[in-house]
Amino acid sequence: QELLAADLAIVRMWQQDRTDHSWLAWVRERQAQRFFLVTLCRVLYRLAQGTAASKNAAAQWAQATVETHWAGAIAASQAERD
């Protein structure tokens, strides 16, 4: 339950900050993009499965679950990480 609450807090924070564009400079950095994408994979995994997963496991699950263009982005981010 604590992880789910943390995930929801992250998502709510991102939703509330839609008018504050100061964080966009950070997201344009390659490392930040990978972090952002893997964090979203982990959030989606926990919401769907009800349990936590490693970064790699969540990314693999997301690649098989989400739309093709997102799966490609996830695969590319994982390849850059290795």
Coordinates of N, CA and C in Angstrom, one line a residue:
Q1 N 0.8 -1.2 0.0 CA 0.0 0.0 0.0 C 0.9 1.3 0.0
E2 N 2.0 1.2 0.7 CA 2.9 2.4 0.7 C 3.4 2.7 -0.7
L3 N 3.8 1.7 -1.4 CA 4.3 1.9 -2.8 C 3.2 2.5 -3.7
L4 N 2.0 2.0 -3.5 CA 0.9 2.5 -4.3 C 0.6 4.0 -4.0
A5 N 0.7 4.3 -2.7 CA 0.5 5.7 -2.3 C 1.6 6.6 -2.9
A6 N 2.8 6.1 -2.9 CA 3.9 6.8 -3.4 C 3.8 7.0 -4.9
D7 N 3.4 6.0 -5.6 CA 3.1 6.1 -7.0 C 2.1 7.1 -7.3
L8 N 1.0 7.1 -6.6 CA -0.1 8.0 -6.9 C 0.3 9.5 -6.6
A9 N 1.2 9.6 -5.5 CA 1.7 10.9 -5.2 C 2.6 11.5 -6.3
I10 N 3.4 10.6 -7.0 CA 4.2 11.0 -8.1 C 3.3 11.5 -9.3
V11 N 2.4 10.7 -9.6 CA 1.5 11.0 -10.7 C 0.7 12.3 -10.4
R12 N 0.2 12.4 -9.2 CA -0.5 13.7 -8.9 C 0.4 14.9 -9.0
M13 N 1.7 14.7 -8.5 CA 2.6 15.8 -8.6 C 2.9 16.2 -10.0
W14 N 3.0 15.3 -10.9 CA 3.3 15.6 -12.3 C 2.0 16.2 -12.9
Q15 N 0.8 15.8 -12.5 CA -0.4 16.4 -13.0 C -0.5 17.8 -12.6
Q16 N -0.2 18.1 -11.3 CA -0.4 19.4 -10.8 C 0.6 20.4 -11.3
D17 N 1.8 19.9 -11.7 CA 2.8 20.8 -12.2 C 2.8 21.0 -13.7
R18 N 1.7 20.7 -14.3 CA 1.5 20.9 -15.8 C 1.7 22.3 -16.2
T19 N 1.4 23.2 -15.3 CA 1.6 24.7 -15.7 C 3.0 25.2 -15.4
D20 N 3.7 24.4 -14.6 CA 5.1 24.8 -14.3 C 6.1 24.1 -15.2
H21 N 6.6 24.8 -16.2 CA 7.4 24.1 -17.3 C 8.9 24.1 -16.9
S22 N 9.2 24.6 -15.8 CA 10.7 24.6 -15.4 C 11.3 23.3 -15.4
W23 N 10.6 22.2 -15.2 CA 11.2 20.9 -15.1 C 11.5 20.3 -16.5
L24 N 11.0 21.0 -17.6 CA 11.2 20.5 -18.9 C 12.6 20.4 -19.3
A25 N 13.4 21.4 -18.9 CA 14.8 21.4 -19.2 C 15.5 20.1 -18.7
W26 N 15.1 19.7 -17.5 CA 15.6 18.5 -16.9 C 15.2 17.2 -17.7
V27 N 14.0 17.2 -18.2 CA 13.5 16.0 -18.9 C 14.1 15.9 -20.3
R28 N 14.6 17.0 -20.8 CA 15.3 17.0 -22.1 C 16.7 16.3 -22.0
E29 N 17.2 16.1 -20.8 CA 18.5 15.4 -20.7 C 18.2 13.9 -20.8
R30 N 19.1 13.2 -21.6 CA 18.9 11.8 -21.9 C 18.8 10.9 -20.6
Q31 N 19.6 11.1 -19.7 CA 19.5 10.4 -18.4 C 18.2 10.5 -17.8
A32 N 17.7 11.8 -17.8 CA 16.4 12.1 -17.1 C 15.3 11.4 -17.9
Q33 N 15.4 11.3 -19.2 CA 14.3 10.7 -20.0 C 14.2 9.2 -19.6
R34 N 15.4 8.6 -19.5 CA 15.4 7.1 -19.2 C 14.8 6.9 -17.8
F35 N 15.2 7.8 -16.8 CA 14.7 7.7 -15.5 C 13.2 7.9 -15.5
F36 N 12.7 8.9 -16.2 CA 11.3 9.2 -16.2 C 10.5 8.0 -16.8
L37 N 11.0 7.5 -17.9 CA 10.3 6.4 -18.6 C 10.3 5.1 -17.7
V38 N 11.4 4.8 -17.1 CA 11.4 3.6 -16.2 C 10.5 3.8 -15.0
T39 N 10.5 5.0 -14.5 CA 9.7 5.3 -13.3 C 8.2 5.1 -13.7
L40 N 7.8 5.6 -14.9 CA 6.4 5.3 -15.3 C 6.2 3.9 -15.5
C41 N 7.1 3.1 -16.1 CA 6.9 1.7 -16.2 C 6.7 1.0 -14.9
R42 N 7.4 1.4 -13.9 CA 7.3 0.8 -12.5 C 5.9 1.2 -11.9
V43 N 5.5 2.5 -12.1 CA 4.2 2.9 -11.6 C 3.1 2.1 -12.3
L44 N 3.1 2.0 -13.6 CA 2.1 1.2 -14.3 C 2.1 -0.2 -13.9
Y45 N 3.3 -0.8 -13.7 CA 3.4 -2.2 -13.3 C 2.7 -2.4 -11.9
R46 N 3.0 -1.5 -11.0 CA 2.5 -1.7 -9.6 C 1.0 -1.5 -9.6
L47 N 0.5 -0.5 -10.4 CA -1.0 -0.3 -10.5 C -1.7 -1.5 -11.1
A48 N -1.1 -2.1 -12.1 CA -1.7 -3.2 -12.8 C -1.6 -4.5 -12.1
Q49 N -0.4 -4.7 -11.5 CA -0.1 -6.0 -10.8 C -0.3 -6.0 -9.3
G50 N -0.2 -4.9 -8.7 CA -0.4 -4.8 -7.3 C 0.8 -5.1 -6.5
T51 N 2.0 -5.2 -7.1 CA 3.2 -5.5 -6.5 C 4.3 -4.7 -7.1
A52 N 5.5 -4.7 -6.5 CA 6.6 -4.0 -7.0 C 7.4 -4.9 -8.0
A53 N 8.2 -4.3 -8.8 CA 9.1 -5.0 -9.7 C 10.4 -4.2 -9.9
S54 N 11.4 -4.9 -10.3 CA 12.7 -4.2 -10.6 C 12.5 -3.4 -11.8
K55 N 13.4 -2.5 -12.0 CA 13.4 -1.6 -13.2 C 13.3 -2.4 -14.5
N56 N 14.2 -3.4 -14.6 CA 14.2 -4.3 -15.8 C 12.9 -5.1 -15.9
A57 N 12.4 -5.6 -14.9 CA 11.2 -6.4 -15.0 C 10.0 -5.5 -15.3
A58 N 9.9 -4.4 -14.8 CA 8.8 -3.4 -15.1 C 8.9 -3.0 -16.5
A59 N 10.1 -2.7 -17.0 CA 10.3 -2.3 -18.4 C 10.0 -3.4 -19.4
Q60 N 10.4 -4.6 -19.1 CA 10.0 -5.8 -19.9 C 8.5 -6.0 -20.0
W61 N 7.9 -5.9 -18.8 CA 6.4 -6.0 -18.7 C 5.7 -4.9 -19.6
A62 N 6.2 -3.7 -19.4 CA 5.6 -2.6 -20.1 C 5.8 -2.7 -21.6
Q63 N 6.9 -3.2 -22.1 CA 7.2 -3.4 -23.5 C 6.1 -4.4 -24.1
A64 N 5.8 -5.4 -23.3 CA 4.8 -6.3 -23.8 C 3.3 -5.9 -23.6
T65 N 3.1 -4.8 -22.9 CA 1.8 -4.4 -22.5 C 1.3 -3.1 -23.2
V66 N 2.2 -2.1 -23.4 CA 1.8 -0.8 -23.9 C 1.8 -0.8 -25.4
E67 N 1.3 0.3 -25.9 CA 1.3 0.5 -27.4 C 2.7 0.4 -28.0
T68 N 2.8 0.0 -29.2 CA 4.0 -0.3 -29.9 C 5.0 0.9 -29.9
H69 N 4.6 2.1 -30.1 CA 5.5 3.2 -30.1 C 6.2 3.5 -28.8
W70 N 5.4 3.2 -27.7 CA 6.0 3.3 -26.4 C 6.9 2.1 -26.1
A71 N 6.5 1.0 -26.6 CA 7.4 -0.2 -26.4 C 8.8 0.0 -27.0
G72 N 8.8 0.6 -28.2 CA 10.0 0.9 -28.8 C 10.9 1.9 -28.0
A73 N 10.3 2.9 -27.5 CA 11.0 3.9 -26.6 C 11.5 3.2 -25.4
I74 N 10.8 2.3 -24.8 CA 11.2 1.6 -23.6 C 12.4 0.7 -24.0
A75 N 12.3 0.0 -25.1 CA 13.4 -0.9 -25.5 C 14.7 -0.1 -25.8
A76 N 14.5 1.1 -26.4 CA 15.7 2.0 -26.7 C 16.3 2.5 -25.4
S77 N 15.5 2.8 -24.4 CA 16.1 3.3 -23.2 C 16.8 2.2 -22.4
Q78 N 16.3 1.0 -22.5 CA 16.9 -0.1 -21.8 C 18.3 -0.4 -22.5
A79 N 18.3 -0.4 -23.9 CA 19.5 -0.7 -24.6 C 20.6 0.4 -24.3
E80 N 20.2 1.6 -24.1 CA 21.2 2.7 -23.7 C 21.7 2.5 -22.3
R81 N 20.9 1.9 -21.5 CA 21.3 1.7 -20.1 C 22.3 0.6 -20.0
D82 N 22.3 -0.4 -20.8 CA 23.2 -1.6 -20.7 C 24.5 -1.3 -21.3

